[in-house]
XYZ file of C-alpha atoms in Angstrom:
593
model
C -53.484 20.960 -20.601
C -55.133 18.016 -19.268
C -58.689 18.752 -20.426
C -59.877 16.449 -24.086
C -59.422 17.909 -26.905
C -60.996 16.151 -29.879
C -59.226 15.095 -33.321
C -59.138 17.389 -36.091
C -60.734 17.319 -39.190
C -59.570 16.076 -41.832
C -60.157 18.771 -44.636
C -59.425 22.571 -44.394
C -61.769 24.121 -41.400
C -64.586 26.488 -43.075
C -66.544 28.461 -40.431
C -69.892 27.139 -39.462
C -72.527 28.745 -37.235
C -71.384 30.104 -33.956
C -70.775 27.928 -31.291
C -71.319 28.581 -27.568
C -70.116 31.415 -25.967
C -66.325 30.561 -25.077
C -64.886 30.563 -21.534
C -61.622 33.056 -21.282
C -59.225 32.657 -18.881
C -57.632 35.736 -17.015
C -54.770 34.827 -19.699
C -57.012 35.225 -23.010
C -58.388 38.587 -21.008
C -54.809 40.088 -19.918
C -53.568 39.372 -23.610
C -56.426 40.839 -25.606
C -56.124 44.266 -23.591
C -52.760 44.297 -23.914
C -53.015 44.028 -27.773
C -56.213 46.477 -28.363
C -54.145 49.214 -27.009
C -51.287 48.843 -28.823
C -53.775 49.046 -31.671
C -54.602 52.548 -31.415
C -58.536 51.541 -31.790
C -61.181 52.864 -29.993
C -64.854 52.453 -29.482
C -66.829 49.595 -31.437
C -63.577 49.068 -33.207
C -61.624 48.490 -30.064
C -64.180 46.337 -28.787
C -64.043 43.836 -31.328
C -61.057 43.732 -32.118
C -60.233 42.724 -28.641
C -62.761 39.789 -28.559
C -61.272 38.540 -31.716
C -57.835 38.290 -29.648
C -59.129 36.548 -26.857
C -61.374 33.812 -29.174
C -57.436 33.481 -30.843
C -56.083 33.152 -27.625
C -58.717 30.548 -25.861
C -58.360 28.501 -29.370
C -54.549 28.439 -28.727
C -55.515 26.802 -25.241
C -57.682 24.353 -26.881
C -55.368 23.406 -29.199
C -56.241 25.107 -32.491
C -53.283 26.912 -34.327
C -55.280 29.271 -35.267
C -58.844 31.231 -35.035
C -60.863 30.520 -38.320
C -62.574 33.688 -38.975
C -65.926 34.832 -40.927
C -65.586 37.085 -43.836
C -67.110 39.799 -41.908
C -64.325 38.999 -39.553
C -61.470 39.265 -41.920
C -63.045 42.078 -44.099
C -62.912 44.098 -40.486
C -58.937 42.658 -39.414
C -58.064 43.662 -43.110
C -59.695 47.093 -43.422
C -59.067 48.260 -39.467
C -56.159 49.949 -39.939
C -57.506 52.302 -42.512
C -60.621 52.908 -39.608
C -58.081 53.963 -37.416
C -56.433 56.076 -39.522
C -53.619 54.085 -39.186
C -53.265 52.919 -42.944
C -53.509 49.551 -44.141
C -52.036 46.458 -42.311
C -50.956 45.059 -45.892
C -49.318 48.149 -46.856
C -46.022 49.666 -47.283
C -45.405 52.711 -45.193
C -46.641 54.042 -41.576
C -46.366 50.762 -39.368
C -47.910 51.543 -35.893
C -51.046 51.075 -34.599
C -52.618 48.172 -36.248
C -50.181 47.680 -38.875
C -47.327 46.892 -36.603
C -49.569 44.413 -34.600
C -51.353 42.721 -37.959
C -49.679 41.704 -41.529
C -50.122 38.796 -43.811
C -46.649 37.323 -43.578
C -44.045 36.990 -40.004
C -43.221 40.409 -39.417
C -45.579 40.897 -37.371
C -46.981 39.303 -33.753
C -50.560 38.832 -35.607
C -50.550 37.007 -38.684
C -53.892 36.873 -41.427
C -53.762 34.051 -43.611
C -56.333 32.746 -46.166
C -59.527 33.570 -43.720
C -56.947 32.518 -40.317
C -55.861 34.845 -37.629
C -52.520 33.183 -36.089
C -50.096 34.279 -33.240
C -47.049 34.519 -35.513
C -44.885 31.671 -33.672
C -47.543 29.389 -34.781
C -47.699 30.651 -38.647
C -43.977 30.330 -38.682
C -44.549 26.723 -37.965
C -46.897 25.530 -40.302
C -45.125 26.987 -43.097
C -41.956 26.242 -42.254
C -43.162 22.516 -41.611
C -45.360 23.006 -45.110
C -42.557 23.867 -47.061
C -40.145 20.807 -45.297
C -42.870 18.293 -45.066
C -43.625 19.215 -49.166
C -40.162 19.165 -50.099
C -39.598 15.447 -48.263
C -42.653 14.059 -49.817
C -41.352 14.672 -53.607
C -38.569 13.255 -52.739
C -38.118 9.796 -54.292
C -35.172 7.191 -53.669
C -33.743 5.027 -56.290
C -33.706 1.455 -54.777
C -32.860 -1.181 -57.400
C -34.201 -4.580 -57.108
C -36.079 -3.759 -53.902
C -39.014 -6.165 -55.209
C -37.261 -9.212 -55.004
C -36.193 -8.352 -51.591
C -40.115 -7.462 -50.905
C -41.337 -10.820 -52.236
C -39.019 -11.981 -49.421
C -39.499 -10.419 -46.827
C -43.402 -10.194 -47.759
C -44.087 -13.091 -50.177
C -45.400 -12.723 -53.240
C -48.938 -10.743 -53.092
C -51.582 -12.704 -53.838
C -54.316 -9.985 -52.717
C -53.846 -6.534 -51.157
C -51.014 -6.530 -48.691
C -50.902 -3.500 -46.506
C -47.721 -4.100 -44.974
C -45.894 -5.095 -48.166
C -47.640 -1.788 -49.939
C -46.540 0.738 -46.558
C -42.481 -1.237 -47.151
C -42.646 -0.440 -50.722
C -43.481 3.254 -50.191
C -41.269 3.587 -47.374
C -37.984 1.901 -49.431
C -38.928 4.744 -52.639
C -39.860 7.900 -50.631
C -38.235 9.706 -48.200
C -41.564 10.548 -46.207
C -43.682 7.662 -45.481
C -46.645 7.947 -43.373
C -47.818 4.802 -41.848
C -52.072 4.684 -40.177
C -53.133 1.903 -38.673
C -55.322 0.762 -36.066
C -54.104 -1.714 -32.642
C -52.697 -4.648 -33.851
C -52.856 -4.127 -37.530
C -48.788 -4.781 -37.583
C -47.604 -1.084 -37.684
C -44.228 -1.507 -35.709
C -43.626 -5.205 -37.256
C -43.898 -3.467 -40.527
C -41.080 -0.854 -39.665
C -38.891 -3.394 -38.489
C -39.548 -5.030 -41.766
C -38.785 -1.893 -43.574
C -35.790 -1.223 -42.000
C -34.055 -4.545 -42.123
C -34.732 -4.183 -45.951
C -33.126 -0.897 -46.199
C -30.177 -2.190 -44.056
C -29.716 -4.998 -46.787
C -30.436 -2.789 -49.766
C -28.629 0.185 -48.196
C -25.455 -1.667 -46.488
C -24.770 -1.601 -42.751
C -23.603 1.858 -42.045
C -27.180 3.197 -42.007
C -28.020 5.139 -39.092
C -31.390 4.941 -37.804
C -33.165 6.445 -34.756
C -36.077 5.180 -33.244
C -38.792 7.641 -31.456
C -41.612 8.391 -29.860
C -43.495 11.495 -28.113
C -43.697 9.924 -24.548
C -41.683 7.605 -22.044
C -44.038 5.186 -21.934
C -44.695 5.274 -25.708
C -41.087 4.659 -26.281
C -40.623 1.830 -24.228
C -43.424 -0.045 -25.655
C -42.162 0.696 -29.072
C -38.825 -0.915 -27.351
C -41.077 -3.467 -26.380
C -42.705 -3.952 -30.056
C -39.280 -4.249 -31.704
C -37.965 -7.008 -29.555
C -41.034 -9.451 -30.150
C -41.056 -8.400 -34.127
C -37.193 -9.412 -34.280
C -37.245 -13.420 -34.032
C -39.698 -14.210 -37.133
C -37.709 -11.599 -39.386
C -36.734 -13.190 -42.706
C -33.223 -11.931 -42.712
C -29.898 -13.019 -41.447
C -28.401 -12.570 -37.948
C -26.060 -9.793 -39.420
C -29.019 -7.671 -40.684
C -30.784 -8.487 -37.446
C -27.880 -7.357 -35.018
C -28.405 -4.189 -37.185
C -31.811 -3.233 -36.485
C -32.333 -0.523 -33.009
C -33.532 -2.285 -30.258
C -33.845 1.128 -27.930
C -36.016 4.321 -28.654
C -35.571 7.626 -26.584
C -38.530 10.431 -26.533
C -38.006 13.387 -29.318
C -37.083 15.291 -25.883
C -34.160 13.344 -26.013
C -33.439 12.559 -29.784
C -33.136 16.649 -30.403
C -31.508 17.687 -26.912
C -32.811 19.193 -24.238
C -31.250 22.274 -23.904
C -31.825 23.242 -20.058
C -34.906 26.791 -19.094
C -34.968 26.678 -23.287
C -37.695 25.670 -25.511
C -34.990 24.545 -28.325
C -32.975 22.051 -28.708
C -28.740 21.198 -29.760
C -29.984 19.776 -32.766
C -32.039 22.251 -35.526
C -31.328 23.333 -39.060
C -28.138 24.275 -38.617
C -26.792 21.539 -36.041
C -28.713 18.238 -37.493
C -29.213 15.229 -36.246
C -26.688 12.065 -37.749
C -29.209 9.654 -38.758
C -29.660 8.852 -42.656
C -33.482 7.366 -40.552
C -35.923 8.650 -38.378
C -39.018 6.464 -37.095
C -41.317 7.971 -34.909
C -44.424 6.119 -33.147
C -47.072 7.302 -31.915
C -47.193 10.536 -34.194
C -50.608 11.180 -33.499
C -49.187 12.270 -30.198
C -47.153 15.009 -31.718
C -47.502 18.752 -31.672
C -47.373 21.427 -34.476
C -44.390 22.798 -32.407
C -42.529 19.183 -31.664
C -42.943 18.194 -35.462
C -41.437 21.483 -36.892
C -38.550 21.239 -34.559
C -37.715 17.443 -35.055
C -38.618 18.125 -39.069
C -36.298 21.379 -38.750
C -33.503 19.191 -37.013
C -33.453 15.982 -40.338
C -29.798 16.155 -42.383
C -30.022 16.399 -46.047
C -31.013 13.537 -47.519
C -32.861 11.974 -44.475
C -35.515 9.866 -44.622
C -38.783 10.197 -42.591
C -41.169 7.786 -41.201
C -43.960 8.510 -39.360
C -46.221 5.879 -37.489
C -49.709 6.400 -35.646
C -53.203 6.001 -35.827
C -55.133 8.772 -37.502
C -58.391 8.020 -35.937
C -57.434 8.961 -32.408
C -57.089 12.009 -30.119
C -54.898 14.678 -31.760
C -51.769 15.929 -29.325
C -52.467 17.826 -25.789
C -50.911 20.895 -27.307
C -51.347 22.940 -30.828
C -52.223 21.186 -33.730
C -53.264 17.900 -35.833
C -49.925 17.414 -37.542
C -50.571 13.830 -38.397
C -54.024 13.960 -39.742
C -52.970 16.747 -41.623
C -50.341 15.484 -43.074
C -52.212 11.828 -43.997
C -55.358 14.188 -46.067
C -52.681 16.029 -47.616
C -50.444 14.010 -49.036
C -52.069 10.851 -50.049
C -48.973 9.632 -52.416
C -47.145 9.020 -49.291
C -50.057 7.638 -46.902
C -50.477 3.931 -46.279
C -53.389 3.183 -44.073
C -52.851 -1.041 -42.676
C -56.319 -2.239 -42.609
C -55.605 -6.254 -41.464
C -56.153 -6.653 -37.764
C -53.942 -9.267 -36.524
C -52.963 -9.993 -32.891
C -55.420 -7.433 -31.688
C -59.023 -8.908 -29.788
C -61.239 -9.293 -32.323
C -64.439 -8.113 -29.909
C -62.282 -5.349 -29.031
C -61.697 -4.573 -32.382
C -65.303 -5.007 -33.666
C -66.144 -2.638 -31.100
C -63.108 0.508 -31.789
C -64.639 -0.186 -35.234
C -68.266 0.417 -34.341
C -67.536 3.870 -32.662
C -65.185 4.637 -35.331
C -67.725 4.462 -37.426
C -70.544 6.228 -35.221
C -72.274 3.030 -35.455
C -74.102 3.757 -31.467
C -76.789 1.225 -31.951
C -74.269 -2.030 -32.500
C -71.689 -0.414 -30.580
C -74.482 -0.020 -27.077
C -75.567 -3.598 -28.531
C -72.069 -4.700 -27.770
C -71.728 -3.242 -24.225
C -75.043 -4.650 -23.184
C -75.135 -8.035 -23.663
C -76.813 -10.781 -21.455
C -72.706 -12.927 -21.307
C -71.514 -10.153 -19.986
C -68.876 -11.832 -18.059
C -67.733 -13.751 -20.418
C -67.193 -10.908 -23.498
C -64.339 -8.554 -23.923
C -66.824 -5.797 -24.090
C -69.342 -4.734 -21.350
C -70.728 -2.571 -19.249
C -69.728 -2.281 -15.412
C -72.531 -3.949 -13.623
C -71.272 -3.767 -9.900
C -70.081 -0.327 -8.055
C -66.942 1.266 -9.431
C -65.273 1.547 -6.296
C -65.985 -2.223 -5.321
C -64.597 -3.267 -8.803
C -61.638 -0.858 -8.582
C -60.854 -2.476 -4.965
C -61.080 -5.612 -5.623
C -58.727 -5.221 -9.392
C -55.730 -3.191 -7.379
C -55.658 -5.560 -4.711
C -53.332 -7.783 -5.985
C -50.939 -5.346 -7.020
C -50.765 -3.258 -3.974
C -49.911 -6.929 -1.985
C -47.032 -7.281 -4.265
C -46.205 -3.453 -3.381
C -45.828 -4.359 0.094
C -44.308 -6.968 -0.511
C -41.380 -5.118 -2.540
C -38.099 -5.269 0.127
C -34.797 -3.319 -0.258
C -32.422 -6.040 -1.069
C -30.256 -7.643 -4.008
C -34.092 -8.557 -5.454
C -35.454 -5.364 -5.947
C -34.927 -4.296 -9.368
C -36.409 -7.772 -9.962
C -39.359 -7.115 -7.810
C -40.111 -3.420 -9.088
C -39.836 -4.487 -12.889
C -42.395 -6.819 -11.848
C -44.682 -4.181 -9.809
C -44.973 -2.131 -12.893
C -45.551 -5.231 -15.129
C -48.648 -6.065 -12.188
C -49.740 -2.085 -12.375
C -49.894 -2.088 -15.813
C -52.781 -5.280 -16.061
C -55.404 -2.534 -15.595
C -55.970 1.019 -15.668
C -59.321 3.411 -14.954
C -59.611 5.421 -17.684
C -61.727 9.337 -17.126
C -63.261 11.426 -19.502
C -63.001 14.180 -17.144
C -60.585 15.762 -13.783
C -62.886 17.354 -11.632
C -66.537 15.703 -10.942
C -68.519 12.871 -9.872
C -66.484 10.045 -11.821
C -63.370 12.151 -12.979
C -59.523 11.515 -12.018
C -59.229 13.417 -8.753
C -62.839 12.034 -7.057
C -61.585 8.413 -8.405
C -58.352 8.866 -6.987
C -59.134 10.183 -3.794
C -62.180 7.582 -3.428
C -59.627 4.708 -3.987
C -57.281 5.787 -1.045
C -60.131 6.720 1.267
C -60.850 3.262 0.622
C -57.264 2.167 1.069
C -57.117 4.070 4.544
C -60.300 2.644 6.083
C -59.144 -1.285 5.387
C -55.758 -0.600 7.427
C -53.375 0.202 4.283
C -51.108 3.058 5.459
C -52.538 5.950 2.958
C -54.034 9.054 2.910
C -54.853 10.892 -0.155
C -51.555 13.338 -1.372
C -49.388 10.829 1.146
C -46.628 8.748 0.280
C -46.918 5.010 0.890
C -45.991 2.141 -0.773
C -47.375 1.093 -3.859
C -49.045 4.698 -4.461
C -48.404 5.569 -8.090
C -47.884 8.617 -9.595
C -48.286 10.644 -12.656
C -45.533 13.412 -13.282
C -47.786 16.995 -14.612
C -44.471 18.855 -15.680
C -41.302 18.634 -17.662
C -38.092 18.449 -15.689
C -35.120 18.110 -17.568
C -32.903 17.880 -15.262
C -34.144 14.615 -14.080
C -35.137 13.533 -17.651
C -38.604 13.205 -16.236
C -41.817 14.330 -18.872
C -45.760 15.225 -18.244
C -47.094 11.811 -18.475
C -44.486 9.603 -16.988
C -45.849 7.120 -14.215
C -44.025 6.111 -10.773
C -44.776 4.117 -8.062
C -43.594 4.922 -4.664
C -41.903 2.075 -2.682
C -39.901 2.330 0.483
C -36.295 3.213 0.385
C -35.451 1.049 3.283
C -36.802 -0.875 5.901
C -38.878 1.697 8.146
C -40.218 1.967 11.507
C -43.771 1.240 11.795
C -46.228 3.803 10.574
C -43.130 5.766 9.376
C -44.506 7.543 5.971
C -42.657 10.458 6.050
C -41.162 11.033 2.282
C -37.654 10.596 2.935
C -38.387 6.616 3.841
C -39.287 6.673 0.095
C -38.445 6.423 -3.292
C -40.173 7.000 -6.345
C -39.423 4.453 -9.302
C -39.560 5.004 -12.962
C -38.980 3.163 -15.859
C -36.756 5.000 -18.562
C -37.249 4.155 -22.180
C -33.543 2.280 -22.209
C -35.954 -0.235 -20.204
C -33.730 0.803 -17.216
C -34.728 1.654 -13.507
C -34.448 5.178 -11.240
C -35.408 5.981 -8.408
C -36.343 9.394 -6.993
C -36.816 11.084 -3.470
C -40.446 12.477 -3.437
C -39.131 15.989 -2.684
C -37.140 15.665 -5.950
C -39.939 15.262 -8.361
C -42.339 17.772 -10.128
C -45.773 17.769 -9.402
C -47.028 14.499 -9.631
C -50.519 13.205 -8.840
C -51.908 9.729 -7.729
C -53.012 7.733 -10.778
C -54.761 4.551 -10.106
C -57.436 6.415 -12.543
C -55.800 8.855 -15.323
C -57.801 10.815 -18.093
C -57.954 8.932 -21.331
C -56.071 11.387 -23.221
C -53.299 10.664 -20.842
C -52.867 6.919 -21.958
C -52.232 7.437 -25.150
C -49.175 5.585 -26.327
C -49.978 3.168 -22.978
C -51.570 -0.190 -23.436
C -53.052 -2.193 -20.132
C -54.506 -5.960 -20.335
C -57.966 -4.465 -19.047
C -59.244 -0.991 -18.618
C -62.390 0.481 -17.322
C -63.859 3.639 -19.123
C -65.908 5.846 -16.425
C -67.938 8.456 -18.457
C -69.934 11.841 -16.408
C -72.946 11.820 -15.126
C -74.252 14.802 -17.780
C -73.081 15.319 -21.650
C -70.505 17.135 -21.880
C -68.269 19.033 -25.453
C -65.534 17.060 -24.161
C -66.952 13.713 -24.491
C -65.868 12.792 -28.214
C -66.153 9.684 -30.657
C -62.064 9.975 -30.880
C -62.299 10.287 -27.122
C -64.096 6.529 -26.644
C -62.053 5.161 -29.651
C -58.738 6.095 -28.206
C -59.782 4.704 -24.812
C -61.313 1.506 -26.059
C -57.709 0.920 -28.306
C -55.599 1.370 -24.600
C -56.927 -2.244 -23.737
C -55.684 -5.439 -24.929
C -57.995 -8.136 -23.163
C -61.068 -6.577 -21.822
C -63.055 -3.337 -21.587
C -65.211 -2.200 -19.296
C -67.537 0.964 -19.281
C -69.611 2.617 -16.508
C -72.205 5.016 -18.697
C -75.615 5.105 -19.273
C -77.103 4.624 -22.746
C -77.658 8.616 -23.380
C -74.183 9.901 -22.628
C -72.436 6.835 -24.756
C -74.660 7.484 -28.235
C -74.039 11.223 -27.204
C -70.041 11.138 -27.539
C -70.581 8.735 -30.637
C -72.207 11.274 -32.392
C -70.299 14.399 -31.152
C -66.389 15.433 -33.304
C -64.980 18.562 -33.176
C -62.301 19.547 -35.835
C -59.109 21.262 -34.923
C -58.638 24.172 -36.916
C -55.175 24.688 -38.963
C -53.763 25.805 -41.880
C -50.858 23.269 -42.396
C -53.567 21.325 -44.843
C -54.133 24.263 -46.955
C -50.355 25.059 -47.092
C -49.348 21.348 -47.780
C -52.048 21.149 -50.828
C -50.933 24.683 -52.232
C -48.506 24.915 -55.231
C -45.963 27.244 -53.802
């Protein structure tokens, strides 16, 4: 799913006045017969019954884990079976008909829950994940002396120190859960933490470092390496601390045409430590399997920013989790190496604050602030910002230099990045995309939109395992060998990726999985990406898919500059427009059993 999907709320859903009338797929359709007559109902009953599958199965799509019902709603799921003659759903005794489809516990495909209707795979994973995530979180280490160690590490605290507060809870419990906005210190802090539990712990500790995506785990890689020189602790302790991170793909095992993985409950994985960034990123299903997968005794520490866009598939697991459990929360509040007009900005639409945030955008300096509007045509700015690096593209040559030369290229690519609300439309990915190599083509570069040529990058849309390549990663095409002129057929090419190891590999473009150009990418794409500059192209017309978390998490991608091309009305609109992701894994975390 490529479409936005908004972040979730963060208390229990409760359900509010219809919305409008959702949009079911030939999916959502197929499924809802399918389950109606294996019901046995007929008539009015029949009918809306099966509407109440397809709402569950179009919420599945848009990444609910489950359809929050009315109590007209559940008083009709819990009483059908009786209507039908079929007996009750919660009863012992005759199960067909409705019973055998409907039941308040995992024997059956339809699970009611505390006013929820869930497909049962997804019930089975919030309470399993409950119960786990519960059972972590009143778990408490004994760590003598640690605050000597903290006043080193930390210095003594004179006021509120975030960092030294998210360390301390980190060193007692074994779930910490670590919020934090761009460049309030949340990887420097986990380095910090885990040098001090090397040195309080001894050297044989274990620890894994993670994150959802490629690109997310390499700049976590990245993150680690600059935090390592200014750590107060000796070389030994140093040497200690991971340098690498792999994706959870590859910290559990793939296991190849299976959704599990080698390592679960019964096959665990070794480490006494496992940090994972970016957890905002993470699905319901991900986070129950990597959860599912910890040894006894392991400790848990999850990093990420609570305030943006919840995963592309089921769930809110991290939001959740951070309402929930509050005794093993730290939030970092001190900004430090992040732009502080970027920052003042995040923070204005953070806090649905349209009027300063416009105020920002629309300022007279406009070319000499961080934050602005796009006052010139978007494909004349676009041209003139990828020029540079498609010269360096064609300048890449197969010889001793290349690695050199492509490490480079991606370093150039990544300087700025067109971020979309939307696919399809005037200013969404695929008009952007295709505008930029019409453009190409017509000054003399040798592309053509869907073509290979050098310097076109690429997005990959599915998981291959084979080639350890994931939904998300980005490649740029470059050519293989010296060619004959105007040669662009694919097998002059190669495809280049960066792994999270930080090394290089190369692809023929027959090889890959579908893949799309991506000099412009949807904004829920970049997450875990940062880029030096970015410009934010918003639709023409409001849209449900045009979110406060939607502008946050796209203003937090840059680093130096942001750039937006909107009008007034559709900005203030998306300010004042969230939409909560509805799940039970807050209910089941807060409940006693």
């Amino acid at each position: 799913m490529d479409e936005l999907t908004p972040m979730p709320s963060m208390a229990p859903p409760t359900p509010g006045p219809p919305g409008p009338s959702p949009i079911f797929s030939p999916l959502d359709t197929q499924f809802a017969r399918f389950m109606t007559r294996r019901s046995g109902l007929s008539g009015t009953a029949a009918d809306r019954f099966e509407q109440l599958i397809k709402r569950l199965s179009a919420s599945l799509t848009d990444g609910h884990s489950c359809l929050v019902l009315t109590s007209a709603e559940e008083h009709f799921l819990s009483t059908t079976g009786d209507s039908a003659g079929q007996g009750c759903p919660h009863a012992a005794g005759s199960r067909d008909g409705v019973s055998v489809l409907l039941s308040a516990d995992i024997t059956t495909p339809l699970v009611l829950w505390q006013s929820r209707l869930y497909l049962q795979r997804y019930f089975r994973y919030e309470l399993r994940l409950a119960e786990q995530l519960k059972g972590l979180a009143r778990k408490q280490c004994v760590v003598p002396q640690y605050k000597a160690e903290l006043d080193g590490c930390f210095g003594k605290e004179q006021e509120i120190d975030w960092q030294r507060r998210a360390a301390e809870m980190a060193l007692t419990r074994h779930l910490a859960l670590i919020s934090g906005g761009p460049g309030t210190g949340k990887t420097s802090t986990v380095v910090r933490i885990l040098g001090l539990l090397f040195l309080m712990l001894g050297p044989d500790l274990q620890i894994a470092m993670a994150a959802p995506t490629g690109k997310a785990a390499m700049r976590l890689k990245e993150s680690i390496a600059a935090s390592l020189a200014g750590l107060p602790f000796s070389e030994e302790i140093k040497e200690k601390i991971p340098t690498t991170a792999s994706t959870l793909h590859r910290l559990l095992g793939v296991r190849h045409n299976s959704p599990h993985f080698r390592h679960n409950h019964t096959n665990p994985l070794p480490w006494d430590v496992v940090v994972v960034d970016e957890a905002s990123m993470v699905d319901l299903a991900m986070m129950s399997k990597l959860v599912d997968a910890l040894k006894p005794g392991a400790r848990l520490i999850l990093l990420g920013d609570k305030d943006q866009l919840a995963s592309v598939e089921s769930g809110a697991v991290l939001a959740d989790c951070i309402q929930a459990l509050p005794e093993n929360t730290i939030t970092l509040q001190k900004s430090y190496r992040f732009n502080q007009e970027i920052s003042a900005f995040a923070s204005a639409v953070n806090d649905n604050d349209s009027g300063a945030a416009w105020a920002m955008l629309n300022r007279e300096d406009h070319e000499t602030t961080a934050v602005s509007l796009l006052h010139e045509p978007v494909a004349t700015f676009i041209a003139t910002r990828y020029s540079h690096y498609l010269q360096q593209a064609l300048a890449v040559h197969d010889d001793d230099r290349k690695e050199d030369d492509i490490r480079q290229l991606f370093q150039c690519f990544k300087r700025f990045r067109i971020l979309c609300a939307t696919r399809r439309g005037a200013g969404g990915v695929e008009a952007i995309n295709r505008q930029m190599e019409q453009s190409l083509a017509a000054a003399g570069y040798p592309s053509q939109p869907g073509s290979w040529y050098p310097g076109r990058p690429v997005i990959i849309l599915n998981n291959d395992y084979g080639l350890n390549l994931f939904n998300g990663d980005i490649g740029i095409c470059l050519p293989e060998r010296t060619t004959l002129e105007n040669d662009n057929s694919p097998g002059q090419f190669k495809v280049w990726f960066e792994r999270e190891d930080g090394s290089l590999k190369g692809y023929q473009p027959y090889r890959l999985p579908a893949c799309e150009t991506v000099f412009a990418m949807t904004i829920h794409k970049s997450q875990g990406s940062e880029f030096a500059e970015i410009l934010v192209v918003l639709p023409g017309t409001d849209t449900p898919i045009l979110t406060r978390e939607l502008i946050y998490t796209a203003v937090t991608r840059a680093q130096k500059r942001v750039l937006i091309a909107s009008d007034q009305t559709i900005f203030q609109a998306a300010l004042n427009r969230t939409i909560s992701r509805s799940s039970g894994l807050y209910a089941m975390l807060i409940s006693s059993g």
